[in-house]
Tab-separated table of C-alpha atoms and ligand atoms in Angstrom:
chain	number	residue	atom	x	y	z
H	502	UNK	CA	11.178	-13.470	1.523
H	503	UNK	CA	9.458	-13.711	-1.698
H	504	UNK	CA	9.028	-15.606	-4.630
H	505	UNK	CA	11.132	-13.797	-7.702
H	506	UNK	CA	14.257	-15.835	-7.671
H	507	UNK	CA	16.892	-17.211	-10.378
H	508	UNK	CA	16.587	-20.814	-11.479
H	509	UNK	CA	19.209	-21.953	-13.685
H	510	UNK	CA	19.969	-17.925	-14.286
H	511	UNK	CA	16.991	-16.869	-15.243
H	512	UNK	CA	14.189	-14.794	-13.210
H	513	UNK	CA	11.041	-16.840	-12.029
H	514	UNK	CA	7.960	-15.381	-10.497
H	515	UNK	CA	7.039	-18.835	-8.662
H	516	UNK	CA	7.102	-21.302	-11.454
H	517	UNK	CA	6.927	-19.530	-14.457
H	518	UNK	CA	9.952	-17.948	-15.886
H	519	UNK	CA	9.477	-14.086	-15.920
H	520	UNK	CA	10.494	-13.741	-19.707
H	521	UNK	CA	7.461	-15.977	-20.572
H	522	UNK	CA	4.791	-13.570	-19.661
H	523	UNK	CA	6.943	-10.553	-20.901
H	524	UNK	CA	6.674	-12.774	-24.299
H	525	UNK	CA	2.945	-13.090	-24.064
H	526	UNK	CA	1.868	-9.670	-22.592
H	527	UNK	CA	4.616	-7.128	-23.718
H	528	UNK	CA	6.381	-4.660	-21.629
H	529	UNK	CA	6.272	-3.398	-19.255
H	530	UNK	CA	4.447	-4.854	-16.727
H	531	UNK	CA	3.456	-5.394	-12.863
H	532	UNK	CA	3.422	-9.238	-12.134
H	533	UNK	CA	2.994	-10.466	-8.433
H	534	UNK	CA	3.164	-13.627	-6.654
H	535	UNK	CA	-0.292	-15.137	-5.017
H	536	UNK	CA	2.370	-17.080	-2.836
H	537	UNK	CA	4.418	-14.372	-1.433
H	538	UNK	CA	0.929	-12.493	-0.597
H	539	UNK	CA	-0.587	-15.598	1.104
H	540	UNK	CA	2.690	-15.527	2.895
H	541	UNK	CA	3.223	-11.787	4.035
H	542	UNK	CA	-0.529	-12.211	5.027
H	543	UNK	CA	-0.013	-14.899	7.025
H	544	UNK	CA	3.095	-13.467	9.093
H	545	UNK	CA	0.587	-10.654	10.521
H	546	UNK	CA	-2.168	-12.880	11.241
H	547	UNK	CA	-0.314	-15.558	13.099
H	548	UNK	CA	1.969	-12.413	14.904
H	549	UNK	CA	-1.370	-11.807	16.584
H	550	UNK	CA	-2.378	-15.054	17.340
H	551	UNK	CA	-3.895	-15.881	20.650
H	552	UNK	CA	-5.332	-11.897	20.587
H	553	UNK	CA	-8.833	-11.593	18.920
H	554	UNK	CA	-7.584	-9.476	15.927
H	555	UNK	CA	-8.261	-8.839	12.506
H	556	UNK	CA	-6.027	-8.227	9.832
H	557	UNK	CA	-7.003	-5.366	7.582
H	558	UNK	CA	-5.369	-5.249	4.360
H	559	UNK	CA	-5.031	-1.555	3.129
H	560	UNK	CA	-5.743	-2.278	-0.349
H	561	UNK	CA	-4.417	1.196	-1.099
H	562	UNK	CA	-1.382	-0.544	-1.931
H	563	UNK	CA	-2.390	-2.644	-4.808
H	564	UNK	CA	-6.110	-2.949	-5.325
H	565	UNK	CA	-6.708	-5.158	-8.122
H	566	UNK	CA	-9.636	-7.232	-7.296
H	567	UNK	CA	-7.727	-10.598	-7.911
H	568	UNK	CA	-5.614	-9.577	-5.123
H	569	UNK	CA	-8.172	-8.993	-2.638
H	570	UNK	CA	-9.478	-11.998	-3.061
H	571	UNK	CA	-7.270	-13.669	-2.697
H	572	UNK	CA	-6.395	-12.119	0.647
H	573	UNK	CA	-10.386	-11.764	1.599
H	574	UNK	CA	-10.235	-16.104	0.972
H	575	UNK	CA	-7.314	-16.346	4.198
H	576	UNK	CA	-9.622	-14.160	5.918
H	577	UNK	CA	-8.813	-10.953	5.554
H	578	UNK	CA	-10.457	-7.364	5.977
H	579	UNK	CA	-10.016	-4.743	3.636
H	580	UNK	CA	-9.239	-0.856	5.014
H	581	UNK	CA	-10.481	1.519	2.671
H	582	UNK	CA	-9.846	5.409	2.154
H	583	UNK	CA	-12.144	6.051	-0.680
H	584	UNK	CA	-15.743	5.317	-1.913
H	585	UNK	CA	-13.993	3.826	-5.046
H	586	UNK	CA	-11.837	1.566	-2.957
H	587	UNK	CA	-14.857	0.484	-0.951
H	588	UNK	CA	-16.947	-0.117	-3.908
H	589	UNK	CA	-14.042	-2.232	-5.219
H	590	UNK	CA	-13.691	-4.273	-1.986
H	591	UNK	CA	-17.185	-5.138	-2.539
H	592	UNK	CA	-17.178	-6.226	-5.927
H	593	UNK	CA	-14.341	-8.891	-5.229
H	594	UNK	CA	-16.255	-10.180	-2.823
H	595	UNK	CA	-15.213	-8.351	0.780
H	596	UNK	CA	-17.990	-8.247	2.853
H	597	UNK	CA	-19.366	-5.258	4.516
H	598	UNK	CA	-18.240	-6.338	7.968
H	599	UNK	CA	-14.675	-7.080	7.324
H	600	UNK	CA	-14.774	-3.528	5.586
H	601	UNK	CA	-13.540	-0.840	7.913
H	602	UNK	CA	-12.971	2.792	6.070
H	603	UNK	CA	-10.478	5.207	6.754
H	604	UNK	CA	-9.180	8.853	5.270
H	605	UNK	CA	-9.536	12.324	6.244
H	606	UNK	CA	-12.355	13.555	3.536
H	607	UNK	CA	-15.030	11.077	3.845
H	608	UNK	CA	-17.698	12.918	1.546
H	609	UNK	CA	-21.166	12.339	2.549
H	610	UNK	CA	-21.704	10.434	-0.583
H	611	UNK	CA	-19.220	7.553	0.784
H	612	UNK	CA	-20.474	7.876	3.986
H	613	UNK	CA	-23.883	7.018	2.566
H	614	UNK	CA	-22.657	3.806	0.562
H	615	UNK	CA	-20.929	2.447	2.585
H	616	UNK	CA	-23.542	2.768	5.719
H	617	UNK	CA	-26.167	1.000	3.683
H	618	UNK	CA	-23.763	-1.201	2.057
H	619	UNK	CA	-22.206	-2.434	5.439
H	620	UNK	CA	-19.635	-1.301	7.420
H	621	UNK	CA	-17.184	-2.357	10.218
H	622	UNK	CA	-16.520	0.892	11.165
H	623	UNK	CA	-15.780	4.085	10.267
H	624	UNK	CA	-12.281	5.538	11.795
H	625	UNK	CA	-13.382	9.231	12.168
H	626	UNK	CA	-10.651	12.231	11.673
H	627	UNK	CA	-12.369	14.934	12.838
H	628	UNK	CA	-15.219	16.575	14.546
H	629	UNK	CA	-17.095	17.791	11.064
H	630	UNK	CA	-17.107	14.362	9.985
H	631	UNK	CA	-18.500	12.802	12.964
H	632	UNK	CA	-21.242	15.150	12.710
H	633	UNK	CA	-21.806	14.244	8.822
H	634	UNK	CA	-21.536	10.187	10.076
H	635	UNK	CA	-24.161	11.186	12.746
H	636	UNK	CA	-26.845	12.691	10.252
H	637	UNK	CA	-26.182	10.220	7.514
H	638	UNK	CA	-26.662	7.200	10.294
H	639	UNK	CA	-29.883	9.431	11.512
H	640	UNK	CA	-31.388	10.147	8.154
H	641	UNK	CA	-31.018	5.942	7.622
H	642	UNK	CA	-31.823	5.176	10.946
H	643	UNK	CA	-28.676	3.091	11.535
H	644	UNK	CA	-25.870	3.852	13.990
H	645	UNK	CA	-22.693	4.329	12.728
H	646	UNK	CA	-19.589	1.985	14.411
H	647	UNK	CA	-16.763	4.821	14.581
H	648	UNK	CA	-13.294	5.031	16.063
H	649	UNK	CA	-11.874	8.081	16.559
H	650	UNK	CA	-8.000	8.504	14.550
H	651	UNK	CA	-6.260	10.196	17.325
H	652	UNK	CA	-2.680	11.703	16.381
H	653	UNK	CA	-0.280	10.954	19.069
H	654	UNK	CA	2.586	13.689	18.094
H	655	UNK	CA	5.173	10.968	17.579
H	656	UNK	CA	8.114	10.960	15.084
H	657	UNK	CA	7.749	8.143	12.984
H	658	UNK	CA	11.667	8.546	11.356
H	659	UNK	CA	10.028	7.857	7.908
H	660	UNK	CA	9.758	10.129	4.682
H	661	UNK	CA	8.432	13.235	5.810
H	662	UNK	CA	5.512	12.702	2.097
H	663	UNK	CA	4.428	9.116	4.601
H	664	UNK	CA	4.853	10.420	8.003
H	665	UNK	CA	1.221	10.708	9.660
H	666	UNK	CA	1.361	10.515	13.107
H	667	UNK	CA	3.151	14.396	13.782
H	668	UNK	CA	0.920	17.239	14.742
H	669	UNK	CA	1.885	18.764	12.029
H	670	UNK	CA	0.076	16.851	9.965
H	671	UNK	CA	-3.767	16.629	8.742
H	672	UNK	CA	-4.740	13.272	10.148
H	673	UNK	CA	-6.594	12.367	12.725
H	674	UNK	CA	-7.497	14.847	15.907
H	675	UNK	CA	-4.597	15.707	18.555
H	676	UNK	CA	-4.285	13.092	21.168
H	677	UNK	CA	-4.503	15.615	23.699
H	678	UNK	CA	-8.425	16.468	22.786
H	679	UNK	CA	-9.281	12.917	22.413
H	680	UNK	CA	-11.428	13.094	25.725
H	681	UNK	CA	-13.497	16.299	24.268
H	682	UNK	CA	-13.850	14.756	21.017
H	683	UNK	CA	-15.344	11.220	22.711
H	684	UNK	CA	-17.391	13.039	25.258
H	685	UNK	CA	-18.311	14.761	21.991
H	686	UNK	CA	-18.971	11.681	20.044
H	687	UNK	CA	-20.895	9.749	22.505
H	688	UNK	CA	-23.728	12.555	22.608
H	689	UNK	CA	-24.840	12.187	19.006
H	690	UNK	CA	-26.875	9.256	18.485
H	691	UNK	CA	-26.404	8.391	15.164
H	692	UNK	CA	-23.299	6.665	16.927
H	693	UNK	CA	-21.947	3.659	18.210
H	694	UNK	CA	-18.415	4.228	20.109
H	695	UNK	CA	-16.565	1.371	20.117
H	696	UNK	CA	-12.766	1.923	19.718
H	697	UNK	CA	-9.731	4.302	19.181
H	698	UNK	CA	-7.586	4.109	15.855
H	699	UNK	CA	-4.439	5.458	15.194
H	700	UNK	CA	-2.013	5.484	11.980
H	701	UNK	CA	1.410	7.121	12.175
H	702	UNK	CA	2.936	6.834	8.867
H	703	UNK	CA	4.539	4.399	6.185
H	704	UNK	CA	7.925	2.681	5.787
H	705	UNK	CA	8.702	2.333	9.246
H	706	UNK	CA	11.807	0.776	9.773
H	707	UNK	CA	11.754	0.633	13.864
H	708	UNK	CA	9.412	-0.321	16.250
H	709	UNK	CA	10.089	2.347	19.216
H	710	UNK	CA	7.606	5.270	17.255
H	711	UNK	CA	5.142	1.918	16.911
H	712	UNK	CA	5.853	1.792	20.663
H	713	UNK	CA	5.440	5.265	21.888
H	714	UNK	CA	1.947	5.508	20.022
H	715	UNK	CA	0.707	2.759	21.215
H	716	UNK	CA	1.480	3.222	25.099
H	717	UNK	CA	-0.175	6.168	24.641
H	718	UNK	CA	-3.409	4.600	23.327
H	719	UNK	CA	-3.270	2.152	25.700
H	720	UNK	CA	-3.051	5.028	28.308
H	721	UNK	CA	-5.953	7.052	26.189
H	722	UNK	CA	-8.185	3.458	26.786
H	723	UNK	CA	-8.169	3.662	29.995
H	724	UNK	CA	-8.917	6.783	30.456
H	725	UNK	CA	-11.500	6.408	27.967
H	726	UNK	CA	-13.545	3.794	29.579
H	727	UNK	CA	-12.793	5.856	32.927
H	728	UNK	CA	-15.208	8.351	31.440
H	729	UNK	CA	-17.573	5.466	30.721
H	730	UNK	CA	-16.887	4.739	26.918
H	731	UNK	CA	-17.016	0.887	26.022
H	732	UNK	CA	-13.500	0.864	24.321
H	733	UNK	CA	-13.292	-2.428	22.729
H	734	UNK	CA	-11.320	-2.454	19.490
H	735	UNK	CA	-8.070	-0.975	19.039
H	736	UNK	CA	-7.213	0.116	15.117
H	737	UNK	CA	-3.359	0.274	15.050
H	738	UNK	CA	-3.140	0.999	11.730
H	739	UNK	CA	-0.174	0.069	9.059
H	740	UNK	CA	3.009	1.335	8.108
H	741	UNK	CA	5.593	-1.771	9.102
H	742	UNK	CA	8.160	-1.037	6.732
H	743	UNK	CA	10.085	-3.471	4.067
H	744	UNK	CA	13.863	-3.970	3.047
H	745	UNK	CA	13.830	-2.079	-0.882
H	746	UNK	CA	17.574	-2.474	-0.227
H	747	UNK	CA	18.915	-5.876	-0.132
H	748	UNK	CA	21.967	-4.973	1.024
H	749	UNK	CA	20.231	-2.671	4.053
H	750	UNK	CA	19.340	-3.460	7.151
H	751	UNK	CA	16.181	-5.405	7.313
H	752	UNK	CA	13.005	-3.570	9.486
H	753	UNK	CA	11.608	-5.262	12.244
H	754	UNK	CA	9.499	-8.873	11.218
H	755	UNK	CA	5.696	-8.907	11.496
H	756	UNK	CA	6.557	-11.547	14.632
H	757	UNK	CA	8.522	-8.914	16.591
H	758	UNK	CA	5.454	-6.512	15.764
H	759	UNK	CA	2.846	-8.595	17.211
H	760	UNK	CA	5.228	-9.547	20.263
H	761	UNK	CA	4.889	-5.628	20.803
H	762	UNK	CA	1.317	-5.302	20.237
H	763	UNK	CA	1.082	-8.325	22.689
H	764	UNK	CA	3.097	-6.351	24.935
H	765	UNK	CA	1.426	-2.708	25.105
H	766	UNK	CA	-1.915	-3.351	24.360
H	767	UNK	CA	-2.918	-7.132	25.420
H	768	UNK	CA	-4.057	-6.547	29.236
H	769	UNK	CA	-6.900	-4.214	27.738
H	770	UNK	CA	-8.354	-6.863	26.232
H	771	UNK	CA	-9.375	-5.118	23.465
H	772	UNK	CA	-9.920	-6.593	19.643
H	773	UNK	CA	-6.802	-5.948	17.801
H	774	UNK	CA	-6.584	-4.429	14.048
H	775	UNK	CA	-3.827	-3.295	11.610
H	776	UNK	CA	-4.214	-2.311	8.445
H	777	UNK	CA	-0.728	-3.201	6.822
H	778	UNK	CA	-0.525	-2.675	2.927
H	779	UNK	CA	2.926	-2.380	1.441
H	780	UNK	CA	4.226	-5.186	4.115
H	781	UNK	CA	1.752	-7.100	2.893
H	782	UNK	CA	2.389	-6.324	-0.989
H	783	UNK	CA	5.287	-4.678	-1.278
H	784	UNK	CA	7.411	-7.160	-2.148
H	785	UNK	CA	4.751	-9.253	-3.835
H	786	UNK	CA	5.245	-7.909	-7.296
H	787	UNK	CA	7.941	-6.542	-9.341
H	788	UNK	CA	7.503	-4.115	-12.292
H	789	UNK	CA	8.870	-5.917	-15.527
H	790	UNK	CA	10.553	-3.493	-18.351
H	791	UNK	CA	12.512	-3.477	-21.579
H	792	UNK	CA	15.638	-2.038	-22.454
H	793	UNK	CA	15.090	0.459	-25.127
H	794	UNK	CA	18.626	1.666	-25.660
H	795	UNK	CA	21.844	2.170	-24.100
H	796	UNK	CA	23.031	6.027	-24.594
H	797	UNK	CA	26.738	7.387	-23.685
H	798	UNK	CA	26.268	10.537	-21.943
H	799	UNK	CA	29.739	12.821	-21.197
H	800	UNK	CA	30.323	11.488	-18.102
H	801	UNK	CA	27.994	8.404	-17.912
H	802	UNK	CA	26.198	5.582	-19.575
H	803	UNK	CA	21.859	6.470	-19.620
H	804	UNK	CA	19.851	2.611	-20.105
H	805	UNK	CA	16.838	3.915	-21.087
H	806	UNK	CA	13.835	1.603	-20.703
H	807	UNK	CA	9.803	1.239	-21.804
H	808	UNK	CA	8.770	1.535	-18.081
H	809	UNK	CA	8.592	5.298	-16.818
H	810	UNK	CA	7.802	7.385	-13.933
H	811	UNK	CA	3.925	7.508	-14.934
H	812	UNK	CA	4.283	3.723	-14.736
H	813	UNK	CA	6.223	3.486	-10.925
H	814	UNK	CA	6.221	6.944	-9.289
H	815	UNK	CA	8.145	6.206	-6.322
H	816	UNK	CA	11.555	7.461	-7.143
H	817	UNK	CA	10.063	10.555	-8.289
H	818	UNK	CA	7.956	11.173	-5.401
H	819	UNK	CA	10.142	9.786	-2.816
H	820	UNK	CA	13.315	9.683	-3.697
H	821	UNK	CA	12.901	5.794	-3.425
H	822	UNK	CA	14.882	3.014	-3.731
H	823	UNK	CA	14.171	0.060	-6.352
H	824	UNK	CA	16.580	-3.113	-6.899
H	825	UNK	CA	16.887	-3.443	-10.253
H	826	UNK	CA	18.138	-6.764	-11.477
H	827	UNK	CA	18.037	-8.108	-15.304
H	828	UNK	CA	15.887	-11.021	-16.256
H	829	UNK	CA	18.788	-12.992	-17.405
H	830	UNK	CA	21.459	-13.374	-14.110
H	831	UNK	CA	24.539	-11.917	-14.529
H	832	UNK	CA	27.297	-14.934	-15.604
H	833	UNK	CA	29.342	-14.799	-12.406
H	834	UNK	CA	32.917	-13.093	-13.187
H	835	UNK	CA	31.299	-10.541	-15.817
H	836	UNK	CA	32.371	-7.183	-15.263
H	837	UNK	CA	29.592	-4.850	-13.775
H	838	UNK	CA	29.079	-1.633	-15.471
H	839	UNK	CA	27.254	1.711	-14.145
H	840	UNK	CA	24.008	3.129	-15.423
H	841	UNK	CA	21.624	6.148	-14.892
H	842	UNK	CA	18.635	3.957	-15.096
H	843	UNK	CA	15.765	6.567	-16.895
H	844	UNK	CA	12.412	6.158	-18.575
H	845	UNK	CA	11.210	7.979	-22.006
H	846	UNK	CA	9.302	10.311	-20.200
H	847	UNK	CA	9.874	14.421	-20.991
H	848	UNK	CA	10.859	15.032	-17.262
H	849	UNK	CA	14.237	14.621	-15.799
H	850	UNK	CA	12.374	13.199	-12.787
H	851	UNK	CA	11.903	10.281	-14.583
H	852	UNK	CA	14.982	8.863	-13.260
H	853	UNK	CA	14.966	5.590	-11.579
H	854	UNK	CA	18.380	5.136	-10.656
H	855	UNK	CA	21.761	7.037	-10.644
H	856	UNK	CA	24.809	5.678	-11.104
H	857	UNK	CA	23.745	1.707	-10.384
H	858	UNK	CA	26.255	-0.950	-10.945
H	859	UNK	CA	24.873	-3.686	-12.060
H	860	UNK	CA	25.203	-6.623	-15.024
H	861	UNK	CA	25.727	-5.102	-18.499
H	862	UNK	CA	22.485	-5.002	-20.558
H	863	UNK	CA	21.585	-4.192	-24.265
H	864	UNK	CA	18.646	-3.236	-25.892
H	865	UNK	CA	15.264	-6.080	-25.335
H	866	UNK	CA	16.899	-7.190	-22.181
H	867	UNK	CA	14.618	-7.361	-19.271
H	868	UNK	CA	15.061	-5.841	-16.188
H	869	UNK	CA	13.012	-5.886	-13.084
H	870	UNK	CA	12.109	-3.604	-10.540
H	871	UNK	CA	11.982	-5.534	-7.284
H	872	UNK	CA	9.279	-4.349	-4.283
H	873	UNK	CA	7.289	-2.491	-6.622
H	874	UNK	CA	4.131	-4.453	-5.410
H	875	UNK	CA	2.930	-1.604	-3.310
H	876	UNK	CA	2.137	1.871	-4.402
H	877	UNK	CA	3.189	0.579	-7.857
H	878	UNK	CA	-0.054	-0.055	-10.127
H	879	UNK	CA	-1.838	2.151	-7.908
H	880	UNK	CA	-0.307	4.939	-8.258
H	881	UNK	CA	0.017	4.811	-12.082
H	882	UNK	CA	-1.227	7.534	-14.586
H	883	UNK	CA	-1.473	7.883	-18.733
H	884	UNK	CA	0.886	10.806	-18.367
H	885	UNK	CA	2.158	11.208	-22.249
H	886	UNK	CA	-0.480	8.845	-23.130
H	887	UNK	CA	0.687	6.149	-22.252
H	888	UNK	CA	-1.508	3.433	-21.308
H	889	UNK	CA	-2.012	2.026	-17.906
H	890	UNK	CA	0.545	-1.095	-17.938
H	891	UNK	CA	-1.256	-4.558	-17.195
H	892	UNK	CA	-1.153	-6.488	-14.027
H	893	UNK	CA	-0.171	-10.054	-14.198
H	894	UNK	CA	-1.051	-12.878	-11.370
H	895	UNK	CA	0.742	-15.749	-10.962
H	896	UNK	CA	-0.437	-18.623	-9.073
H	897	UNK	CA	2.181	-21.817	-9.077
H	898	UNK	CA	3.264	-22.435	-12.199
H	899	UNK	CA	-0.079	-20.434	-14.255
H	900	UNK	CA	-0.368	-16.703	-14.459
H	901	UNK	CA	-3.129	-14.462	-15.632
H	902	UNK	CA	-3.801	-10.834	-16.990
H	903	UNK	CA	-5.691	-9.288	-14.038
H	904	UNK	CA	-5.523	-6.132	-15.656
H	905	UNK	CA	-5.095	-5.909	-19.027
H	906	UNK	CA	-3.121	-3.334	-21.142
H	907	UNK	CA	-5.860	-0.348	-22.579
H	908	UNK	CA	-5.014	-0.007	-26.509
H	909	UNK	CA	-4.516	3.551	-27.702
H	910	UNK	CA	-8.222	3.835	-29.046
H	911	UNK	CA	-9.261	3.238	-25.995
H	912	UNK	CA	-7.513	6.080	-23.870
H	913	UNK	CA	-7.461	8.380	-26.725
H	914	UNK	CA	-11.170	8.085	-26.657
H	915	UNK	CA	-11.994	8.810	-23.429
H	916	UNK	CA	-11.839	12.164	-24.288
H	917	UNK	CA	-15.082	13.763	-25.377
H	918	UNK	CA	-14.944	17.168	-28.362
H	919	UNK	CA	-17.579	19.376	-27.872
H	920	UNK	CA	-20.145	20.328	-29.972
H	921	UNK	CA	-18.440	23.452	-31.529
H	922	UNK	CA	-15.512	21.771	-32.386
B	1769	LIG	C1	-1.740	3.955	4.004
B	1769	LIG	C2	-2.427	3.514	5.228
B	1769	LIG	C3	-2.182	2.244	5.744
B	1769	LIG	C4	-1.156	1.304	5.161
B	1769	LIG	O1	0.144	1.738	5.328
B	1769	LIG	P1	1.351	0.778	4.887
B	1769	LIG	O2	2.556	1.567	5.139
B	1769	LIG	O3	1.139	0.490	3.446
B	1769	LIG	O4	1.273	-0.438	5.717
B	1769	LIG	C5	-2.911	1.841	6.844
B	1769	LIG	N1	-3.828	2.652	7.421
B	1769	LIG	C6	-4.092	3.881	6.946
B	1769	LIG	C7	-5.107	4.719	7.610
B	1769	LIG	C8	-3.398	4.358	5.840
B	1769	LIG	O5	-3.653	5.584	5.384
């Protein structure tokens, strides 16, 4: 559930009619609903209630610093796979405790921040970084709170570009040398031991691959504190998937989640923590464009709008699906019509849409991309120069520009001309 609905036919983000902000801040634009992230934040922390747990957000998803806070004010932690995101966590206000920091190419640099900065933990990948966390901790004279990310070689049935949790792929170390790595682990000082983390991949739409991985770490704990390790917090990553088709069946609820968690992992004992980010923001925010023009093609009608694939990459990475509804609802009875939904951009990859029936539109209609709250903003470049498109916040019935739109100037001059030039 969110909070983009129709009132009286025409699209609201919570109280405030969608064509409103288009009017004040121009097109396109992200715009996301504080409500619908209190809410999607909520469903994970009370699926876990009665467990000590925390609820990480992986800010990955959509990192504006008005978001995290307001997340980081219901209590939540932030999971972080850069020094950037870290540094960003911190400036909104995270602290260094709720801060726990993932990715496979922590660079000694990061490592360094964020163990003087503070640090839940670290959720180690590999053997060369635990020896890097071990002489940065030294050097400081701290130790270092780590997990090891241990890849259980399940199938996680998601896009093979979001799947994590295969042998095949670069994260974490093989489940099968998790003893070696721990026995490992525990001899370097600079180290504190204190739990196992694992993180199969995105999108999930089923819980079994959830399952398998996590009856195996609850089999790996045991056998971890059999060899005298004091396992106490269990990292089970993110990755619960969301409906981008309305018409699809809908992925397992946060609720049935937790019941599951409850279920494979609650005689351990153990503090609980998932880092969920597009669950949490995917459908949170909707990307907000204008109809440029509509073009006949041979075969087929082209709306071609201001938003493009620099602007919402998913469909051009991963073949993904957006709703796309207009601003103004269809008057019921009208006669759908078929577009190729495309942006300006010189690529035919920037294609959002092929052959989608919806409402007929003309040029300055609005449209919106629904679920385009995670990976959206984030994942946004200047690609044909053009600028970085803002990121609106609505609260209730008031919204605000939490990241306003660059002007020309100031991309163009970000470049630098050398001397001989
Ligand atoms: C990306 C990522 C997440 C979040 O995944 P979602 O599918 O957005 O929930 C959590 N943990 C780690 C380590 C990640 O890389």
């Amino acid at each position: 559930m969110d909070h983009f609905l129709y009132r009286d036919g025409a699209l609201f983000a919570e109280d405030v009619p969608v064509a409103e902000i288009a009017a004040q801040v121009g097109t396109p634009f992200y715009c996301y609903s504080t409500a619908t992230f209190e809410r999607h934040f909520r469903l994970f922390d009370e699926a876990l209630e009665g467990t000590d747990h925390l609820v990480c957000y992986a800010m990955k998803a959509a990192s504006n610093q008005a978001i995290l806070k307001t997340l980081a004010a219901l209590g939540a932690g932030m999971d972080v796979v850069s020094g950037g995101e870290y540094a960003r966590a911190k400036a909104a206000g995270v602290p260094g405790d709720r801060i726990v920091f993932s990715g496979v190419g922590k660079t000694r640099e990061e490592i360094h921040t964020a163990l003087t900065g503070g640090i839940r933990q670290f959720n180690v990948e590999s053997e060369p970084e635990m020896e890097v966390i071990n002489a940065v901790a030294l050097e400081l004279g701290v130790k270092a709170p780590i997990t090891v990310r241990v890849n259980p070689d399940v199938d996680a049935k998601t896009h093979a570009k979001i799947a994590t949790g295969k042998s095949e792929n670069k994260f974490g170390i093989p489940i099968s040398r998790a003893r070696e790595v721990y026995a490992h682990a525990a001899s370097l000082p600079g180290l504190e031991v204190i739990g196992i983390d694992v993180h199969i991949g995105s999108q999930l739409t089923q819980l079994e691959p959830f399952r398998l991985a996590y009856q195996k770490v609850a089999e790996l704990t045991e056998t971890l504190r059999a060899d005298g390790h004091d396992i106490r917090r269990l990292d089970l990553g993110g990755g619960l998937g969301i409906p981008y088709e309305r018409s699809n069946d809908a992925p397992p609820l946060p609720v049935e989640y937790g019941a599951m968690v409850k279920e494979t992992l609650g005689h351990l004992n153990c503090e609980i923590e998932i880092e969920p980010g597009r669950l949490i923001a995917g459908n949170a925010g909707i990307m907000v464009s204008k109809v440029i023009y509509v073009k006949e093609g041979e075969d087929r009608q082209f709306m071609i709008i201001d938003g493009a694939m620099n602007d919402l990459i998913r469909p051009a990475m991963y073949e993904a699906h957006h709703d796309i509804i207009p601003v103004v609802e269809a008057t019921p009875g009208e006669e759908p019509t078929t577009y190729d939904i495309v942006g300006p951009v010189c690529e035919s990859g920037d294609t959002f849409a092929k052959g989608r029936t919806m409402a007929e539109v003309k040029p300055d209609d609005l449209v919106a991309f629904r679920s385009a709250g995670a990976y959206g903003a984030v994942m946004a470049s200047e690609y044909n120069t053009r600028p970085l498109i803002p990121e609106v916040l609505v609260h209730g019935d008031q919204f605000a520009v939490i990241r306003r739109r660059p002007t020309f100037e100031e991309v163009i001059n970000r470049d630098t001309i050398p001397e001989w030039l």
